[in-house]
């Protein structure tokens, strides 16, 4: 089976700092891949390379088996790759529905089709189970979890084939987190979308992912089916290195 | 929003809802100031609202408002342009050179002058976005550079309006009593719609409000900013040519320079545009320009000397900006 998205020997440096040394990973169609690792391991950097925001210094990226050079976020998006950034990329000054359609606005030329965007945004948030009375409020007025829900909704409803989620649960309450996990499970069931999800909660990772990769010092050091590993093993792996050094 | 919560229980409720909606509008406070000044000066001087004086106020408002449109776009996208006033002084000379030295017909010469003005904006935008120099510094540099060009090419002497440009072109553009304000209102309307109802406007707000986030969402921030620099310079050029048409001479020392730039920035800020980027109003800037024109004109009528008016103007700008800051904070806190 050709992978939906494959990364071969990708490296990325920021000046003197090497964020990624040699990354090789893949995600199959319909698969959910969990990516874990320490703070500063380079997870977000990898996501930003895959969605066309950063350009890698070395290595190849393959989409459905074809090598591609991602020129821009728009280009990656046109290939079906979409990301939820760790910083969410929301514009505080804009309304919820404008944020949900940021840079993919519905237009009735030359004007924005605000009514349609507002209706769609309401539908999507309702489908997701997000409780938001008014999509015309500024995003600045929302809570952290609500903001995150909007960033996730924006990507999930973008008919992407590969979704990159950078800590989509970080600010979520127990109920809302479950909601997002259910959403990912739904996507998985439909079998059309591949997901790479970064999370620090290994129970959630094991819960929703098919496979888990560990990123350490700019390399993938661990790759196992979720069914073949356990919470203890993942915790041990991550903490062991720290213990060794102490 | 509260409109839906207001049941039809007669006028007081509807009235309060209307009032509520009005106060929440960003332009409300500056509109009140403009109206207040109008009543005050009308009470102080009978001629304030005479036709001739209204024409004076309109002609003083127009160029500031036109340039302020560009300034608002730039402020919203997180930049500033200090060179726009000198572009306004330079543009009528470009028109004069094209017509008198190169025998270009009037309309193409006009378009050419605006295009060259826009080119100065392109240079500004390019240096700001590609070489990553703050726009404050870049446009300070272009200000002096363009001033040098202007003084070198014009030898600091005024020239008459080119013969082919006289007549209908001149009247329509600025010499007619209501010409310039008509253009200004038209331009304000068009750009108000652009800022509030189009992708360009939405992206302008985005790159000013969250530059990193906007880029992450795939918005080409450089393109938006360069575009807004070009719009601002072109509007500056237009305002300069209109002023030349109105005063019937092309004078390097009148109708542009720092005065116009500072007036436009003041108008934008009095109108309710924040310097921090991400929010602003073009209609507010027009009202801000009106307030400035009223102050200048009104105190002049009352009989203050030009020097005193500068002081009053400065204080008035400070007061209205403080009031506006305060009001917008109230407004933000009040909105659910
Ligand atoms: N734009 C940048 N310029 C310079 N250095 C950067 C940049 N982005 C990331 N880095 C550095 O690259 C390294 C990896 O950062 P990254 O954000 O990818 O980590 P992460 O694995 O996502 O961490 P966390 O779990 O805290 O989100 C860090 O040392 C960081 O300082
Ligand atoms: Mg990260």
Coordinates of C-alpha atoms and ligand atoms in Angstrom, one line a residue:
Chain A
X1 CA 0.0 0.0 0.0
X2 CA 1.4 3.4 -0.9
X3 CA 1.5 5.8 2.1
X4 CA -0.8 8.8 2.0
X5 CA 2.1 10.8 3.2
X6 CA 5.7 9.8 3.5
X7 CA 8.8 11.5 4.8
X8 CA 12.4 10.4 4.0
X9 CA 15.5 11.7 5.7
X10 CA 14.1 15.1 6.4
X11 CA 16.4 17.6 8.2
X12 CA 15.7 21.1 9.3
X13 CA 18.1 23.7 10.8
X14 CA 17.4 27.1 12.3
X15 CA 20.8 28.7 12.0
X16 CA 23.1 26.8 14.3
X17 CA 20.2 24.9 15.9
X18 CA 19.3 21.6 14.3
X19 CA 15.7 20.9 15.0
X20 CA 15.3 17.8 12.9
X21 CA 18.3 15.6 12.0
X22 CA 16.9 12.7 10.0
X23 CA 13.2 12.0 10.1
X24 CA 11.7 9.1 8.3
X25 CA 8.0 8.3 8.8
X26 CA 4.9 7.5 6.9
X27 CA 1.1 7.5 7.5
X28 CA -1.1 5.1 5.5
X29 CA -4.5 6.0 4.0
X30 CA -7.1 6.0 6.8
X31 CA -4.5 5.6 9.5
X32 CA -4.1 7.7 12.6
X33 CA -0.4 8.2 13.6
X34 CA 0.5 9.4 17.1
X35 CA 3.6 11.5 17.3
X36 CA 5.1 11.9 20.8
X37 CA 8.3 13.4 22.2
X38 CA 9.7 15.9 24.6
X39 CA 9.2 19.6 24.5
X40 CA 11.5 21.0 21.9
X41 CA 12.0 17.6 20.2
X42 CA 10.9 19.1 16.9
X43 CA 7.4 17.8 16.5
X44 CA 5.9 21.2 15.6
X45 CA 8.7 21.8 13.2
X46 CA 8.0 18.6 11.4
X47 CA 4.3 19.5 11.1
X48 CA 5.2 22.9 9.8
X49 CA 7.3 21.3 7.1
X50 CA 4.6 18.9 6.1
X51 CA 2.0 21.6 5.7
X52 CA 4.3 23.8 3.6
X53 CA 5.0 26.5 6.1
X54 CA 8.7 25.7 6.5
X55 CA 11.0 24.3 3.8
X56 CA 13.2 21.3 4.8
X57 CA 16.9 21.6 4.3
X58 CA 17.2 18.0 3.3
X59 CA 15.1 15.0 2.5
X60 CA 12.0 14.1 0.5
X61 CA 8.3 14.3 1.0
X62 CA 6.0 12.0 -0.9
X63 CA 2.2 12.4 -1.2
X64 CA 0.5 9.2 -2.4
X65 CA 3.9 7.9 -3.6
X66 CA 4.8 11.0 -5.7
X67 CA 7.7 13.2 -4.5
X68 CA 6.6 16.8 -4.0
X69 CA 8.2 20.1 -3.1
X70 CA 5.8 22.0 -0.9
X71 CA 6.1 25.5 -2.1
X72 CA 3.5 27.1 0.3
X73 CA 0.7 26.4 2.7
X74 CA -1.7 26.9 -0.2
X75 CA 0.2 24.4 -2.3
X76 CA 0.2 21.8 0.5
X77 CA -3.5 22.4 1.0
X78 CA -4.2 21.9 -2.7
X79 CA -2.5 18.5 -2.3
X80 CA -5.0 17.7 0.5
X81 CA -2.7 18.4 3.5
X82 CA -4.1 20.6 6.2
X83 CA -2.8 21.5 9.7
X84 CA -4.0 22.7 13.1
X85 CA -1.1 24.6 14.5
X86 CA 0.0 24.5 18.1
X87 CA -0.5 28.3 18.2
X88 CA -3.9 27.8 16.5
X89 CA -3.3 30.6 13.9
X90 CA -6.5 32.4 14.8
X91 CA -7.0 36.2 14.3
X92 CA -8.4 37.7 17.5
X93 CA -9.9 40.6 15.7
X94 CA -12.0 38.5 13.4
X95 CA -15.3 36.7 14.2
X96 CA -15.5 33.0 14.8
X97 CA -16.9 32.3 11.3
X98 CA -14.3 34.4 9.5
X99 CA -11.6 32.6 11.4
X100 CA -13.1 29.2 10.4
X101 CA -12.9 30.3 6.7
X102 CA -9.7 32.2 6.9
X103 CA -8.0 32.0 3.5
X104 CA -10.7 29.8 2.1
X105 CA -13.4 32.3 2.3
X106 CA -16.7 31.7 0.5
X107 CA -17.0 34.5 -2.0
X108 CA -19.8 35.8 -4.2
X109 CA -17.4 38.0 -6.2
X110 CA -16.3 40.6 -5.3
X111 CA -17.9 40.3 -1.9
X112 CA -17.5 37.8 0.9
X113 CA -20.5 35.5 1.2
X114 CA -20.9 36.1 4.9
X115 CA -24.3 34.6 5.3
X116 CA -23.2 31.3 3.8
X117 CA -20.0 31.2 5.9
X118 CA -22.0 32.0 9.0
X119 CA -24.4 29.2 8.3
X120 CA -21.7 26.6 7.5
X121 CA -19.8 27.6 10.6
X122 CA -22.8 27.1 12.8
X123 CA -23.5 23.7 11.2
X124 CA -20.0 22.5 11.6
X125 CA -19.7 23.5 15.2
X126 CA -23.1 22.0 16.0
X127 CA -22.0 18.7 14.3
X128 CA -18.9 18.7 16.3
X129 CA -20.9 19.3 19.5
X130 CA -19.2 22.6 20.2
X131 CA -21.6 24.8 22.3
X132 CA -21.2 28.3 21.0
X133 CA -24.3 30.5 20.9
X134 CA -23.0 33.1 18.5
X135 CA -20.5 32.7 15.7
X136 CA -20.3 36.4 15.1
X137 CA -18.4 37.2 18.3
X138 CA -14.7 38.0 18.0
X139 CA -12.4 35.1 18.7
X140 CA -10.6 37.2 21.3
X141 CA -13.6 36.8 23.6
X142 CA -13.5 33.0 23.6
X143 CA -11.9 30.6 26.1
X144 CA -8.8 28.6 25.3
X145 CA -10.7 25.4 24.7
X146 CA -13.3 27.1 22.5
X147 CA -10.5 28.7 20.4
X148 CA -8.9 25.3 20.0
X149 CA -12.2 23.8 18.9
X150 CA -12.5 26.4 16.2
X151 CA -9.0 25.7 14.9
X152 CA -9.8 22.0 14.8
X153 CA -13.1 22.5 13.1
X154 CA -11.5 24.7 10.5
X155 CA -9.2 21.9 9.4
X156 CA -11.5 18.9 9.9
X157 CA -14.2 20.4 7.6
X158 CA -11.7 21.4 4.9
X159 CA -12.0 18.1 3.1
X160 CA -8.3 17.5 3.6
X161 CA -6.9 14.0 2.9
X162 CA -4.1 14.3 5.4
X163 CA -4.8 16.1 8.7
X164 CA -1.9 17.3 10.9
X165 CA -3.0 18.1 14.4
X166 CA -0.5 19.7 16.7
X167 CA -1.7 19.2 20.3
X168 CA -5.4 19.6 19.4
X169 CA -6.4 18.6 22.9
X170 CA -4.0 20.8 25.0
X171 CA -6.6 23.3 26.2
X172 CA -9.6 21.0 26.2
X173 CA -11.8 19.9 29.1
X174 CA -12.4 16.2 29.6
X175 CA -15.8 16.3 27.7
X176 CA -14.5 18.5 24.9
X177 CA -11.4 16.4 24.5
X178 CA -13.5 13.3 24.2
X179 CA -15.5 15.1 21.5
X180 CA -12.5 15.8 19.4
X181 CA -11.2 12.2 19.9
X182 CA -14.7 10.9 18.8
X183 CA -14.4 13.2 15.8
X184 CA -11.0 11.7 14.8
X185 CA -12.5 8.2 15.3
X186 CA -15.4 9.1 13.0
X187 CA -12.9 10.3 10.4
X188 CA -11.0 7.0 10.8
X189 CA -14.1 4.9 10.4
X190 CA -14.9 6.6 7.1
X191 CA -11.4 5.5 6.1
X192 CA -10.6 8.4 3.8
X193 CA -8.5 10.7 6.0
X194 CA -5.1 10.1 7.4
X195 CA -4.2 11.8 10.6
X196 CA -1.0 12.7 12.3
X197 CA -1.7 13.8 15.8
X198 CA 0.7 15.2 18.4
X199 CA -0.2 14.8 22.0
X200 CA 1.4 14.6 25.4
X201 CA -1.3 12.5 27.0
X202 CA -0.3 8.9 26.1
X203 CA -3.6 7.4 27.2
X204 CA -5.4 9.6 24.6
X205 CA -2.7 8.7 22.1
X206 CA -3.2 4.9 22.6
X207 CA -6.9 5.4 22.7
X208 CA -7.2 6.9 19.2
X209 CA -4.1 6.1 17.3
X210 CA -3.3 3.1 15.1
X211 CA 0.4 3.5 15.5
X212 CA 2.8 5.6 17.6
X213 CA 6.1 7.2 16.7
X214 CA 8.5 8.8 19.2
X215 CA 10.6 11.7 18.2
X216 CA 13.8 12.2 20.1
X217 CA 16.7 14.5 19.3
X218 CA 15.6 15.1 15.8
X219 CA 15.1 11.4 14.9
X220 CA 12.2 8.9 15.0
X221 CA 13.4 6.4 17.6
X222 CA 10.3 4.2 18.1
X223 CA 7.6 3.0 15.8
X224 CA 5.0 0.5 17.0
X225 CA 1.4 -0.4 16.5
X226 CA -0.7 1.0 19.3
X227 CA -2.0 -2.5 20.0
X228 CA 1.5 -3.7 20.6
X229 CA 2.6 -1.1 23.1
X230 CA 1.2 0.2 26.4
X231 CA 1.0 3.2 28.5
X232 CA 3.9 1.9 30.7
X233 CA 6.1 1.3 27.8
X234 CA 5.6 4.7 26.3
X235 CA 6.1 6.4 29.7
X236 CA 9.2 4.3 30.4
X237 CA 10.7 5.1 27.0
X238 CA 10.3 8.8 27.4
X239 CA 11.3 9.0 31.1
X240 CA 14.0 6.4 30.8
X241 CA 16.3 8.6 28.9
X242 CA 15.9 11.3 31.5
X243 CA 16.5 8.8 34.4
X244 CA 19.6 7.6 32.7
X245 CA 21.0 11.0 32.4
X246 CA 20.4 11.9 36.1
Chain B
X1 CA -26.6 40.4 20.0
X2 CA -29.2 42.5 21.8
X3 CA -31.4 43.3 18.8
X4 CA -33.0 39.9 18.9
X5 CA -33.6 40.3 22.7
X6 CA -35.6 43.5 22.2
X7 CA -39.3 42.7 22.0
X8 CA -41.6 45.2 20.2
X9 CA -42.7 46.9 23.3
X10 CA -43.1 50.4 21.9
X11 CA -40.6 53.1 21.1
X12 CA -38.5 53.3 24.2
X13 CA -37.2 49.7 23.8
X14 CA -36.6 50.2 20.1
X15 CA -35.0 53.5 20.8
X16 CA -32.7 52.0 23.3
X17 CA -31.7 49.2 21.0
X18 CA -30.9 51.7 18.3
X19 CA -28.9 53.8 20.7
X20 CA -27.2 50.7 21.9
X21 CA -26.3 49.6 18.3
X22 CA -25.1 53.1 17.6
X23 CA -22.8 53.4 20.6
X24 CA -21.3 50.1 19.7
X25 CA -20.3 51.4 16.3
X26 CA -16.7 52.4 16.3
X27 CA -17.5 55.6 14.3
X28 CA -20.2 56.8 16.8
X29 CA -17.9 58.8 19.1
X30 CA -16.2 60.7 16.3
X31 CA -19.5 61.4 14.6
X32 CA -20.8 62.9 17.8
X33 CA -17.6 65.0 18.0
X34 CA -18.1 66.2 14.4
X35 CA -21.7 67.1 15.1
X36 CA -20.9 68.7 18.4
X37 CA -18.3 70.9 16.8
X38 CA -20.7 71.9 14.1
X39 CA -23.3 73.1 16.7
X40 CA -20.6 74.9 18.7
X41 CA -19.1 76.8 15.7
X42 CA -22.6 77.5 14.3
X43 CA -23.5 79.1 17.6
X44 CA -20.2 81.0 17.7
X45 CA -20.3 82.2 14.1
X46 CA -23.2 82.8 11.8
X47 CA -21.2 82.1 8.6
X48 CA -20.0 78.7 9.7
X49 CA -22.8 76.8 8.0
X50 CA -23.1 79.2 5.0
X51 CA -22.6 77.6 1.6
X52 CA -19.3 79.2 0.9
X53 CA -17.9 78.1 4.2
X54 CA -19.2 74.5 3.8
X55 CA -17.3 74.4 0.5
X56 CA -14.2 75.5 2.4
X57 CA -14.7 72.7 4.9
X58 CA -15.4 70.2 2.2
X59 CA -12.3 71.1 0.3
X60 CA -10.2 70.9 3.5
X61 CA -11.6 67.5 4.4
X62 CA -11.2 65.8 1.0
X63 CA -7.4 65.4 0.6
X64 CA -6.9 64.4 4.2
X65 CA -9.7 61.9 4.0
X66 CA -8.4 60.4 0.7
X67 CA -4.9 59.9 2.1
X68 CA -6.3 58.7 5.4
X69 CA -8.1 55.8 3.6
X70 CA -4.7 54.5 2.6
X71 CA -3.3 55.2 6.1
X72 CA -6.1 53.2 7.7
X73 CA -5.4 50.2 5.4
X74 CA -1.7 50.4 6.3
X75 CA -2.3 50.8 10.0
X76 CA -4.8 47.9 10.0
X77 CA -2.2 45.7 8.3
X78 CA 0.4 46.8 10.9
X79 CA 2.4 49.3 8.9
X80 CA 2.6 53.1 8.5
X81 CA 3.6 55.4 5.6
X82 CA 5.3 58.7 6.4
X83 CA 6.2 59.4 2.7
X84 CA 2.7 59.7 1.4
X85 CA 2.5 63.5 1.7
X86 CA 5.6 64.1 -0.3
X87 CA 4.3 61.7 -3.0
X88 CA 1.2 63.9 -3.0
X89 CA 3.5 66.9 -3.7
X90 CA 5.4 65.1 -6.3
X91 CA 2.5 63.6 -8.3
X92 CA 1.3 66.9 -9.9
X93 CA 4.8 67.5 -11.1
X94 CA 4.8 64.0 -12.7
X95 CA 1.6 65.1 -14.5
X96 CA 3.3 68.4 -15.6
X97 CA 6.4 66.6 -16.9
X98 CA 4.4 64.1 -18.8
X99 CA 2.1 66.6 -20.4
X100 CA 4.5 69.6 -21.0
X101 CA 7.8 67.8 -21.7
X102 CA 6.6 64.5 -23.3
X103 CA 3.3 65.7 -24.8
X104 CA 1.4 62.9 -23.2
X105 CA -2.4 63.4 -23.5
X106 CA -4.0 64.5 -20.2
X107 CA -5.8 61.2 -19.2
X108 CA -2.9 58.9 -19.9
X109 CA -0.6 61.4 -18.1
X110 CA -2.9 61.3 -15.1
X111 CA -2.8 57.5 -15.0
X112 CA 0.9 57.6 -15.5
X113 CA 1.4 60.0 -12.5
X114 CA -0.8 57.7 -10.3
X115 CA 1.1 54.6 -11.5
X116 CA 4.5 56.2 -10.7
X117 CA 3.1 57.2 -7.3
X118 CA 2.0 53.6 -6.7
X119 CA 5.5 52.5 -7.8
X120 CA 6.9 54.5 -4.8
X121 CA 4.5 52.5 -2.6
X122 CA 5.8 49.3 -4.3
X123 CA 9.4 50.3 -3.3
X124 CA 8.2 51.0 0.3
X125 CA 6.4 47.7 0.5
X126 CA 9.2 45.7 -1.1
X127 CA 11.8 47.0 1.4
X128 CA 9.5 46.5 4.4
X129 CA 8.5 43.0 3.5
X130 CA 11.5 41.6 1.7
X131 CA 14.3 43.3 3.5
X132 CA 12.4 43.4 6.8
X133 CA 13.0 47.0 7.7
X134 CA 10.3 48.6 9.9
X135 CA 8.0 50.8 7.7
X136 CA 8.5 53.8 10.0
X137 CA 12.2 53.9 9.0
X138 CA 11.7 52.9 5.4
X139 CA 9.1 55.5 4.7
X140 CA 11.1 58.2 6.5
X141 CA 13.8 57.4 4.1
X142 CA 11.6 57.5 1.0
X143 CA 10.1 60.8 2.4
X144 CA 13.5 62.5 2.1
X145 CA 14.5 60.7 -1.1
X146 CA 11.3 61.8 -2.9
X147 CA 11.6 65.3 -1.4
X148 CA 15.1 65.4 -3.0
X149 CA 13.7 64.3 -6.3
X150 CA 10.9 66.8 -6.1
X151 CA 13.2 69.7 -5.3
X152 CA 15.8 68.7 -7.9
X153 CA 13.3 68.3 -10.7
X154 CA 11.1 71.3 -9.8
X155 CA 13.9 73.6 -8.6
X156 CA 11.5 74.4 -5.8
X157 CA 9.5 76.7 -8.2
X158 CA 5.8 76.4 -8.7
X159 CA 4.5 75.9 -12.3
X160 CA 1.1 76.6 -13.7
X161 CA -1.4 73.8 -14.5
X162 CA -0.6 72.4 -17.9
X163 CA -2.7 74.0 -20.6
X164 CA -4.4 70.7 -21.8
X165 CA -5.3 69.9 -18.2
X166 CA -7.3 73.1 -17.8
X167 CA -11.1 73.1 -18.3
X168 CA -13.2 70.1 -17.6
X169 CA -10.4 67.9 -16.3
X170 CA -9.4 70.5 -13.7
X171 CA -12.9 71.3 -12.7
X172 CA -14.0 67.7 -12.3
X173 CA -10.9 66.8 -10.4
X174 CA -10.7 69.5 -7.8
X175 CA -11.5 73.0 -9.0
X176 CA -15.3 72.5 -8.8
X177 CA -16.6 73.4 -5.4
X178 CA -17.9 69.9 -4.5
X179 CA -15.6 68.0 -6.8
X180 CA -12.9 66.9 -4.3
X181 CA -15.3 65.9 -1.5
X182 CA -17.4 63.9 -4.0
X183 CA -14.3 61.9 -5.0
X184 CA -13.4 61.5 -1.3
X185 CA -16.8 60.1 -0.4
X186 CA -16.7 57.8 -3.4
X187 CA -13.2 56.5 -2.5
X188 CA -14.2 56.2 1.2
X189 CA -17.3 54.1 0.2
X190 CA -15.4 51.8 -2.1
X191 CA -12.5 51.2 0.3
X192 CA -14.9 50.8 3.3
X193 CA -16.6 48.0 1.4
X194 CA -13.2 46.5 0.5
X195 CA -12.0 46.6 4.1
X196 CA -15.2 45.1 5.6
X197 CA -16.6 42.9 2.9
X198 CA -13.9 41.5 0.7
X199 CA -11.1 38.9 1.0
X200 CA -8.5 41.7 0.7
X201 CA -10.0 43.5 3.7
X202 CA -10.2 40.3 5.8
X203 CA -6.6 39.4 5.0
X204 CA -5.5 43.0 5.7
X205 CA -7.0 42.7 9.2
X206 CA -5.4 39.2 9.6
X207 CA -1.9 40.2 8.8
X208 CA -2.1 43.1 11.1
X209 CA -3.9 41.2 13.9
X210 CA -1.8 38.1 13.9
X211 CA 1.1 38.2 11.4
X212 CA 2.3 34.7 12.2
X213 CA -1.1 33.1 12.3
X214 CA -2.1 34.7 9.0
X215 CA 1.0 33.3 7.3
X216 CA 0.3 29.9 8.9
X217 CA -3.1 30.0 7.4
X218 CA -1.5 30.6 4.0
X219 CA -2.2 34.3 3.6
X220 CA 0.6 36.0 1.7
X221 CA 1.3 38.8 4.1
X222 CA 3.9 40.4 1.9
X223 CA 1.5 40.7 -1.0
X224 CA -1.2 42.3 1.2
X225 CA 1.2 44.8 2.7
X226 CA 2.8 45.7 -0.6
X227 CA -0.6 46.2 -2.1
X228 CA -1.7 48.5 0.7
X229 CA 1.5 50.5 0.4
X230 CA 0.8 50.9 -3.3
X231 CA -2.9 51.9 -2.7
X232 CA -1.7 54.5 -0.2
X233 CA 0.9 56.1 -2.5
X234 CA -1.6 56.1 -5.4
X235 CA -4.2 57.8 -3.2
X236 CA -1.5 60.3 -2.1
X237 CA -0.7 61.1 -5.7
X238 CA -4.4 61.5 -6.4
X239 CA -4.9 63.8 -3.5
X240 CA -1.9 65.9 -4.6
X241 CA -3.1 66.3 -8.1
X242 CA -6.6 67.2 -6.8
X243 CA -5.1 69.9 -4.6
X244 CA -3.1 71.3 -7.5
X245 CA -6.3 71.4 -9.6
X246 CA -8.1 73.2 -6.7
X247 CA -5.4 75.9 -6.0
X248 CA -4.8 76.2 -9.7
X249 CA -1.0 75.9 -9.5
X250 CA 1.5 73.1 -9.0
X251 CA 3.5 74.2 -6.0
X252 CA 6.1 72.0 -4.3
X253 CA 5.4 73.6 -1.0
X254 CA 1.6 73.5 -0.9
X255 CA -0.8 70.6 -0.9
X256 CA 1.4 67.9 0.4
X257 CA 4.4 67.2 2.6
X258 CA 4.4 66.3 6.2
X259 CA 1.3 68.4 6.9
X260 CA -0.9 66.2 4.8
X261 CA 0.7 63.0 6.2
X262 CA 0.3 64.0 9.8
X263 CA -3.3 65.3 9.2
X264 CA -4.2 61.9 7.6
X265 CA -2.6 59.9 10.4
X266 CA -4.5 62.1 12.9
X267 CA -7.7 61.7 11.0
X268 CA -7.3 57.9 11.0
X269 CA -6.6 57.7 14.7
X270 CA -9.3 60.2 15.7
X271 CA -11.6 58.1 13.6
X272 CA -10.9 55.1 15.8
X273 CA -8.1 53.2 14.1
X274 CA -5.7 51.6 16.5
X275 CA -1.9 52.0 15.8
X276 CA -1.4 48.4 16.9
X277 CA -2.9 46.8 13.8
X278 CA -5.8 44.5 13.2
X279 CA -8.6 47.0 13.5
X280 CA -9.7 50.2 11.9
X281 CA -12.4 52.1 10.2
X282 CA -12.3 54.0 6.9
X283 CA -15.6 55.8 7.5
X284 CA -14.2 56.9 10.9
X285 CA -11.2 58.4 9.1
X286 CA -13.4 60.5 6.9
X287 CA -15.2 61.8 10.0
X288 CA -11.8 62.3 11.6
X289 CA -10.7 64.4 8.6
X290 CA -14.0 66.4 8.9
X291 CA -13.3 67.1 12.6
X292 CA -9.8 68.4 11.8
X293 CA -11.2 70.6 9.0
X294 CA -14.0 71.9 11.3
X295 CA -11.5 72.8 14.0
X296 CA -9.2 74.6 11.7
X297 CA -12.0 76.4 9.9
X298 CA -14.1 77.2 13.0
X299 CA -11.4 78.7 15.1
X300 CA -10.3 80.7 12.1
X301 CA -13.8 82.1 11.8
X302 CA -13.9 83.0 15.5
X303 CA -10.8 85.0 14.9
X304 CA -7.9 83.1 16.4
X305 CA -4.5 83.6 14.7
X306 CA -3.1 80.7 12.7
X307 CA -0.5 80.1 15.4
X308 CA -3.0 79.7 18.1
X309 CA -5.0 77.4 15.9
X310 CA -2.0 75.0 15.7
X311 CA -2.0 74.9 19.5
X312 CA -5.7 74.3 19.7
X313 CA -5.5 71.7 16.9
X314 CA -2.8 69.8 18.8
X315 CA -4.7 69.8 22.0
X316 CA -7.9 68.9 20.3
X317 CA -6.2 65.9 18.6
X318 CA -4.9 64.8 21.9
X319 CA -8.2 65.1 23.6
X320 CA -10.2 63.3 20.9
X321 CA -7.6 60.5 20.8
X322 CA -7.7 60.0 24.5
X323 CA -11.5 60.1 24.4
X324 CA -11.6 57.6 21.6
X325 CA -9.2 55.2 23.4
X326 CA -11.4 55.4 26.5
X327 CA -14.6 54.9 24.5
X328 CA -13.3 52.0 22.5
X329 CA -12.2 50.3 25.8
X330 CA -15.7 50.8 27.1
X331 CA -17.2 49.4 23.9
X332 CA -15.0 46.4 24.0
X333 CA -15.9 45.6 27.6
X334 CA -19.6 46.1 26.9
X335 CA -19.9 43.8 23.9
X336 CA -20.8 40.3 24.8
Ligands
LIG1 N1 11.2 29.5 13.8 C1 12.2 29.0 14.6 N2 13.4 29.6 14.6 C2 14.4 29.1 15.4 N3 14.3 28.0 16.2 C3 13.1 27.4 16.1 C4 12.0 27.8 15.4 N4 11.0 27.0 15.5 C5 11.4 26.0 16.4 N5 12.7 26.2 16.8 C6 13.5 25.4 17.7 O1 13.4 24.1 17.2 C7 13.3 23.2 18.3 C8 12.1 22.3 18.1 O2 10.9 23.1 18.3 P1 9.5 22.5 18.1 O3 8.5 23.7 18.2 O4 9.4 21.8 16.8 O5 9.3 21.5 19.3 P2 8.1 20.6 19.8 O6 8.5 19.2 19.7 O7 6.9 21.0 19.0 O8 7.9 21.0 21.3 P3 6.6 21.2 22.2 O9 6.2 19.9 22.7 O10 7.1 22.1 23.3 O11 5.6 21.9 21.4 C9 13.3 24.0 19.5 O12 14.6 24.0 20.1 C10 12.9 25.4 19.1 O13 13.6 26.4 19.9
LIG2 MG1 5.2 21.8 19.5

